[in-house]
Amino acid sequence: MTRLIGILVGLFFTVAVLWAFVTGAANYIAEPPAATAEHEFHRHPKELHLSSDGPFGTFDKQQLQRGFQVYKEVCSACHSLNHVAFRDLAALGYSEPEVKAIAAGFQVPGVDPNTGEETLRPGTPTDYFPKPYPNDIAARAANNNAVPPDLSLMAKARHNGPAYIYSLLTGFQDQPAELLKEFPEAKTPTGLHYNPYFANLNLAMAPPLTTTDQVSYGDGTKATVDQMAQDVSAFLLWTAEPKLEKRRQTGWPVLGFLLFATVLAYLAKQQVWADKKGKKG
Amino acid sequence: MSFPWANEYTPSHPVMKWVDEKLPLPRFVYNAVGAGYPVPRNLNYFWNFGVLAGFCLVLQIVTGVILAMHYAPNALVAFDSTEHIMRDVNWGWMLRYAHANGASAFFVVVYLHIFRGFFFGSYKAPREMIWLLGVVIFLLMMATAFMGYVLPWGQMSFWGAKVITGLFGAIPVIGEPLQIWLLGGYAPDNASLNRFFSLHFLLPFVIAAVVILHIWALHIPGSSNPTGVEVKTESDTVPFHPYYTAKDGFGLGVFLILYCAMLFFLPNALGHPDNYIPANPMSTPAHIVPEWYFWPFYAILRAFTADFLFFPAKLMGVLAMFSAILVWFFLPWLDNSPVRSGHFRPLFRKFFYVLMLDVLVLGYCGGAPAAEPYVMISQIATAYYFLHFLVILPIVSSIEKPEPLPYSITEAVLGSDDKAALKPAS
Ligand code: HEM
């Protein structure tokens, strides 16, 4: 009885799903999905090699400092860095006085101790990076109706994050002529900027890095657009995964210990089973 | 329960003797996972996964309870509080990655445990109750994992919750009020997050209770084994301790190596990048996908794209998705071959391998965007899934001619079994 009902129920689902298949296939043949500009012209990120790549990789602190400088002098005008506090910058190799000085260079929201009114005061190491806009409405108003996203986790919030950020920053270009020929209606709207690495090809961010030496590096590195883009991508990987080095440094001894313990466990198991070996062993 | 030759607990230390007289807990443990539990001597490594599942459950409870000390279940700060755990709590990053990857590891282990049951016919009499409780555990695990994924309140958390609770909306008449009641509102919000947190904390302990029933039920007939031939004499078994404690110890080591490799070197490989974006009800992600362990069922849900008879497509999808798991409850009665192990069932075995492939295909399609060719592939795979359990299995089990079984476990291991021939089972 169970099996009879089972067969009926099974056939019901099978027929229903095959019916969906047939309807879908007929639709597909009648109206094959149209090609889209996003589908044809979107590109996967370029290769980016960072010193933190691979299971033994570590951050290049010099590069992180340069990347931080790019963030501070360029990106911070529009993008927040909500999850990072000034004290965290010590991990980039800054000394305590340096961190204090960096913090003091930012104005953060505070309260006037005499009147209780909201004011701005210089930052201290325990403060977090201030937001560039008071709220999303202000952010939209200033950016062609798009909110510049927080960058703290950007490197983990996109597939292949650091390479994506690097490609996006160096990928601004004119719309290819073939695109306009094939998809005349996909012309980049005014106020947006064509970039084949962005999911829908047109984004509201104007190219932020445009000229060599836009930022003047203190360590003598030449600040080409490509270099600045690499550096800020490395920095944003650090802001997204500040515990990356510690994680790997913990992982190796853990794996080493487990390997050793597992070999011992294997030998113990062999010993225990020695008298029960069958014809196979 | 158990076999007449099981070792008897004889406490040697006076303290243990005293405890055992007042509360026979030491005796209970000895008979459950000690030398007092005789186990078939021929179990292969697929029998390690039950103990590993138990380990994963404990791991999830321990890491989860500590995470809960730092997490804030409030829609305004939930996302930030997980980042606080990752950045400011001592070893917080390790706890969180351990818990997130622990959930994946738990599902890997439990899927292997279930597929072991499919192949070796572990669900058959006299082990139906173990199996039924297992399916209950699996359903509870799915609910727990789903609600846990909502807690970080990222984009996938929010939209996953919206899609899954939206499924209830497909139920005729009561669907919509039910959905609003489940969420505590029209869309996932603070009320939903709070109740999900509460239930996510509670359910693992419910699972632990059902696991105890599962093992209790296991100890009545005892474990099955790769031949599917029941234990006949003492020479068919070995005491659980030290034989299987040693083997499980080795298995645990291998498991931990793989798990820690993920945890420390690829902690985000199984996660979705969108969950590092805070939940935003105004912005729908391009592709809403659940965690990988739901993909096969998600593919079945999305395979029903056309209305059928009086059933709207969406309702069919929901019915099919739940039925895909509920059929497992009926497995002991759908497959009535007297032979348990797939080793001796030539026809069944072929279909079993097709099913494994089918589940992988469904999983792949479930993680892919809802576009062609994935939808069509998942429709064919869904058809096979239901045919397999509900049509093929009942028919195969009546027409198939099984291969000859060994006389006993001892014979299967040693090649001959004189003792078993002389001394029948008690
Ligand atoms: C929290 C999850 C679970 C835990 C901790 C658990 C634990 C165990 C343990 C320790 C065993 C004995 C060792 C072994 O045979 O591997 C076992 C056996 C078994 N489990 Fe589970 N289990 C879980 C989930 C499930 C699920 C989801 C199913 C099926 C849907 C299931 C079905 C079975 C069956 C049929 C047996 C008996 C196997 C035999 O003797 O051949 N279990 N379980």
mmCIF file of C-alpha atoms in Angstrom, chain B residues 270-415:
data_model
loop_
_atom_site.group_PDB
_atom_site.id
_atom_site.type_symbol
_atom_site.label_atom_id
_atom_site.label_comp_id
_atom_site.label_asym_id
_atom_site.label_seq_id
_atom_site.Cartn_x
_atom_site.Cartn_y
_atom_site.Cartn_z
ATOM 1 C CA LEU B 270 31.963 28.444 1.294
ATOM 2 C CA GLY B 271 30.279 31.725 2.201
ATOM 3 C CA HIS B 272 28.692 34.304 -0.065
ATOM 4 C CA PRO B 273 30.426 37.687 -0.470
ATOM 5 C CA ASP B 274 27.083 39.503 -0.275
ATOM 6 C CA ASN B 275 26.797 38.597 3.382
ATOM 7 C CA TYR B 276 29.592 41.063 4.076
ATOM 8 C CA ILE B 277 27.200 43.818 2.936
ATOM 9 C CA PRO B 278 24.801 44.972 5.676
ATOM 10 C CA ALA B 279 21.142 43.993 5.128
ATOM 11 C CA ASN B 280 19.360 46.492 2.936
ATOM 12 C CA PRO B 281 15.629 45.970 2.311
ATOM 13 C CA MET B 282 15.761 48.471 -0.566
ATOM 14 C CA SER B 283 18.377 46.666 -2.637
ATOM 15 C CA THR B 284 17.788 43.137 -3.924
ATOM 16 C CA PRO B 285 20.973 41.110 -4.637
ATOM 17 C CA ALA B 286 21.412 39.947 -8.243
ATOM 18 C CA HIS B 287 21.290 36.266 -7.229
ATOM 19 C CA ILE B 288 19.737 35.150 -3.973
ATOM 20 C CA VAL B 289 21.197 31.790 -3.027
ATOM 21 C CA PRO B 290 21.165 29.907 0.253
ATOM 22 C CA GLU B 291 24.198 28.198 1.764
ATOM 23 C CA TRP B 292 25.610 25.293 -0.281
ATOM 24 C CA TYR B 293 24.026 22.582 1.863
ATOM 25 C CA PHE B 294 20.561 23.716 0.781
ATOM 26 C CA TRP B 295 21.355 23.874 -2.915
ATOM 27 C CA PRO B 296 19.892 20.504 -3.990
ATOM 28 C CA PHE B 297 16.597 21.356 -2.317
ATOM 29 C CA TYR B 298 16.677 24.914 -3.630
ATOM 30 C CA ALA B 299 17.092 23.520 -7.151
ATOM 31 C CA ILE B 300 14.004 21.348 -6.637
ATOM 32 C CA LEU B 301 12.076 24.374 -5.370
ATOM 33 C CA ARG B 302 12.957 26.388 -8.462
ATOM 34 C CA ALA B 303 12.435 23.538 -10.932
ATOM 35 C CA PHE B 304 8.642 23.929 -10.842
ATOM 36 C CA THR B 305 8.217 26.860 -13.191
ATOM 37 C CA ALA B 306 4.793 26.044 -14.637
ATOM 38 C CA ASP B 307 1.328 25.671 -13.085
ATOM 39 C CA PHE B 308 0.148 22.074 -13.025
ATOM 40 C CA LEU B 309 -3.539 21.062 -12.794
ATOM 41 C CA PHE B 310 -4.905 23.161 -9.902
ATOM 42 C CA PHE B 311 -1.469 23.763 -8.444
ATOM 43 C CA PRO B 312 0.237 27.121 -8.988
ATOM 44 C CA ALA B 313 3.934 26.713 -9.863
ATOM 45 C CA LYS B 314 5.102 28.246 -6.592
ATOM 46 C CA LEU B 315 3.002 25.893 -4.486
ATOM 47 C CA MET B 316 4.262 22.895 -6.477
ATOM 48 C CA GLY B 317 7.822 23.990 -5.825
ATOM 49 C CA VAL B 318 7.236 24.290 -2.109
ATOM 50 C CA LEU B 319 5.430 20.942 -1.929
ATOM 51 C CA ALA B 320 8.190 19.262 -3.903
ATOM 52 C CA MET B 321 10.963 20.759 -1.811
ATOM 53 C CA PHE B 322 9.459 19.556 1.446
ATOM 54 C CA SER B 323 8.491 16.208 -0.060
ATOM 55 C CA ALA B 324 12.059 15.688 -1.229
ATOM 56 C CA ILE B 325 13.027 15.287 2.422
ATOM 57 C CA LEU B 326 9.781 13.828 3.700
ATOM 58 C CA VAL B 327 10.097 10.831 1.343
ATOM 59 C CA TRP B 328 13.048 9.728 3.434
ATOM 60 C CA PHE B 329 10.593 8.990 6.248
ATOM 61 C CA PHE B 330 8.957 6.334 4.074
ATOM 62 C CA LEU B 331 12.154 4.743 2.843
ATOM 63 C CA PRO B 332 11.970 1.685 5.120
ATOM 64 C CA TRP B 333 8.629 0.808 3.537
ATOM 65 C CA LEU B 334 9.333 1.887 -0.021
ATOM 66 C CA ASP B 335 12.348 -0.395 -0.314
ATOM 67 C CA ASN B 336 11.257 -3.845 0.781
ATOM 68 C CA SER B 337 14.183 -5.897 -0.443
ATOM 69 C CA PRO B 338 15.150 -8.286 2.358
ATOM 70 C CA VAL B 339 18.809 -7.621 1.574
ATOM 71 C CA ARG B 340 20.222 -4.530 3.236
ATOM 72 C CA SER B 341 23.622 -3.879 1.781
ATOM 73 C CA GLY B 342 24.042 -2.410 -1.699
ATOM 74 C CA HIS B 343 27.079 -4.696 -2.070
ATOM 75 C CA PHE B 344 24.726 -7.569 -2.776
ATOM 76 C CA ARG B 345 22.132 -5.683 -4.801
ATOM 77 C CA PRO B 346 23.463 -5.275 -8.361
ATOM 78 C CA LEU B 347 20.519 -3.349 -9.799
ATOM 79 C CA PHE B 348 19.896 -1.180 -6.748
ATOM 80 C CA ARG B 349 23.582 -0.292 -6.697
ATOM 81 C CA LYS B 350 23.491 1.188 -10.206
ATOM 82 C CA PHE B 351 20.525 3.363 -9.353
ATOM 83 C CA PHE B 352 22.204 4.404 -6.117
ATOM 84 C CA TYR B 353 25.170 5.789 -8.038
ATOM 85 C CA VAL B 354 22.827 7.594 -10.413
ATOM 86 C CA LEU B 355 21.133 9.150 -7.387
ATOM 87 C CA MET B 356 24.449 10.382 -6.001
ATOM 88 C CA LEU B 357 25.242 11.982 -9.347
ATOM 89 C CA ASP B 358 21.723 13.399 -9.488
ATOM 90 C CA VAL B 359 22.104 15.056 -6.079
ATOM 91 C CA LEU B 360 25.407 16.613 -7.166
ATOM 92 C CA VAL B 361 23.795 17.962 -10.336
ATOM 93 C CA LEU B 362 20.898 19.353 -8.299
ATOM 94 C CA GLY B 363 23.383 20.947 -5.923
ATOM 95 C CA TYR B 364 25.252 22.565 -8.768
ATOM 96 C CA CYS B 365 22.066 23.936 -10.343
ATOM 97 C CA GLY B 366 20.773 25.146 -6.966
ATOM 98 C CA GLY B 367 23.841 27.346 -6.561
ATOM 99 C CA ALA B 368 23.679 28.664 -10.124
ATOM 100 C CA PRO B 369 21.534 31.604 -11.261
ATOM 101 C CA ALA B 370 17.902 30.801 -12.089
ATOM 102 C CA ALA B 371 18.529 30.876 -15.846
ATOM 103 C CA GLU B 372 18.863 28.376 -18.664
ATOM 104 C CA PRO B 373 20.355 25.854 -19.018
ATOM 105 C CA TYR B 374 20.399 25.361 -15.226
ATOM 106 C CA VAL B 375 16.625 25.378 -14.861
ATOM 107 C CA MET B 376 16.107 22.711 -17.515
ATOM 108 C CA ILE B 377 18.894 20.547 -16.100
ATOM 109 C CA SER B 378 17.449 20.840 -12.617
ATOM 110 C CA GLN B 379 14.018 19.853 -13.958
ATOM 111 C CA ILE B 380 15.376 16.601 -15.363
ATOM 112 C CA ALA B 381 17.365 15.987 -12.176
ATOM 113 C CA THR B 382 14.288 16.688 -10.036
ATOM 114 C CA ALA B 383 12.267 14.203 -12.075
ATOM 115 C CA TYR B 384 14.911 11.538 -11.439
ATOM 116 C CA TYR B 385 15.029 12.350 -7.743
ATOM 117 C CA PHE B 386 11.343 11.617 -7.253
ATOM 118 C CA LEU B 387 11.362 8.660 -9.642
ATOM 119 C CA HIS B 388 14.278 7.162 -7.758
ATOM 120 C CA PHE B 389 12.736 7.140 -4.301
ATOM 121 C CA LEU B 390 9.094 6.671 -5.131
ATOM 122 C CA VAL B 391 9.036 4.567 -8.290
ATOM 123 C CA ILE B 392 12.391 2.909 -8.979
ATOM 124 C CA LEU B 393 13.143 1.815 -5.432
ATOM 125 C CA PRO B 394 9.822 -0.001 -4.850
ATOM 126 C CA ILE B 395 10.018 -1.718 -8.236
ATOM 127 C CA VAL B 396 13.700 -2.638 -8.077
ATOM 128 C CA SER B 397 13.285 -4.092 -4.627
ATOM 129 C CA SER B 398 10.621 -6.503 -5.879
ATOM 130 C CA ILE B 399 12.204 -7.581 -9.173
ATOM 131 C CA GLU B 400 15.897 -7.660 -8.309
ATOM 132 C CA LYS B 401 17.735 -10.935 -7.663
ATOM 133 C CA PRO B 402 20.311 -10.234 -4.954
ATOM 134 C CA GLU B 403 23.766 -11.809 -4.975
ATOM 135 C CA PRO B 404 24.477 -14.522 -2.380
ATOM 136 C CA LEU B 405 25.196 -13.193 1.110
ATOM 137 C CA PRO B 406 28.024 -14.426 3.335
ATOM 138 C CA TYR B 407 26.861 -16.751 6.076
ATOM 139 C CA SER B 408 28.072 -14.408 8.781
ATOM 140 C CA ILE B 409 30.192 -11.355 9.474
ATOM 141 C CA THR B 410 33.006 -13.606 10.638
ATOM 142 C CA GLU B 411 32.899 -15.469 7.363
ATOM 143 C CA ALA B 412 32.948 -12.203 5.446
ATOM 144 C CA VAL B 413 36.047 -11.079 7.353
ATOM 145 C CA LEU B 414 38.002 -14.305 7.769
ATOM 146 C CA GLY B 415 36.786 -16.326 4.789
#
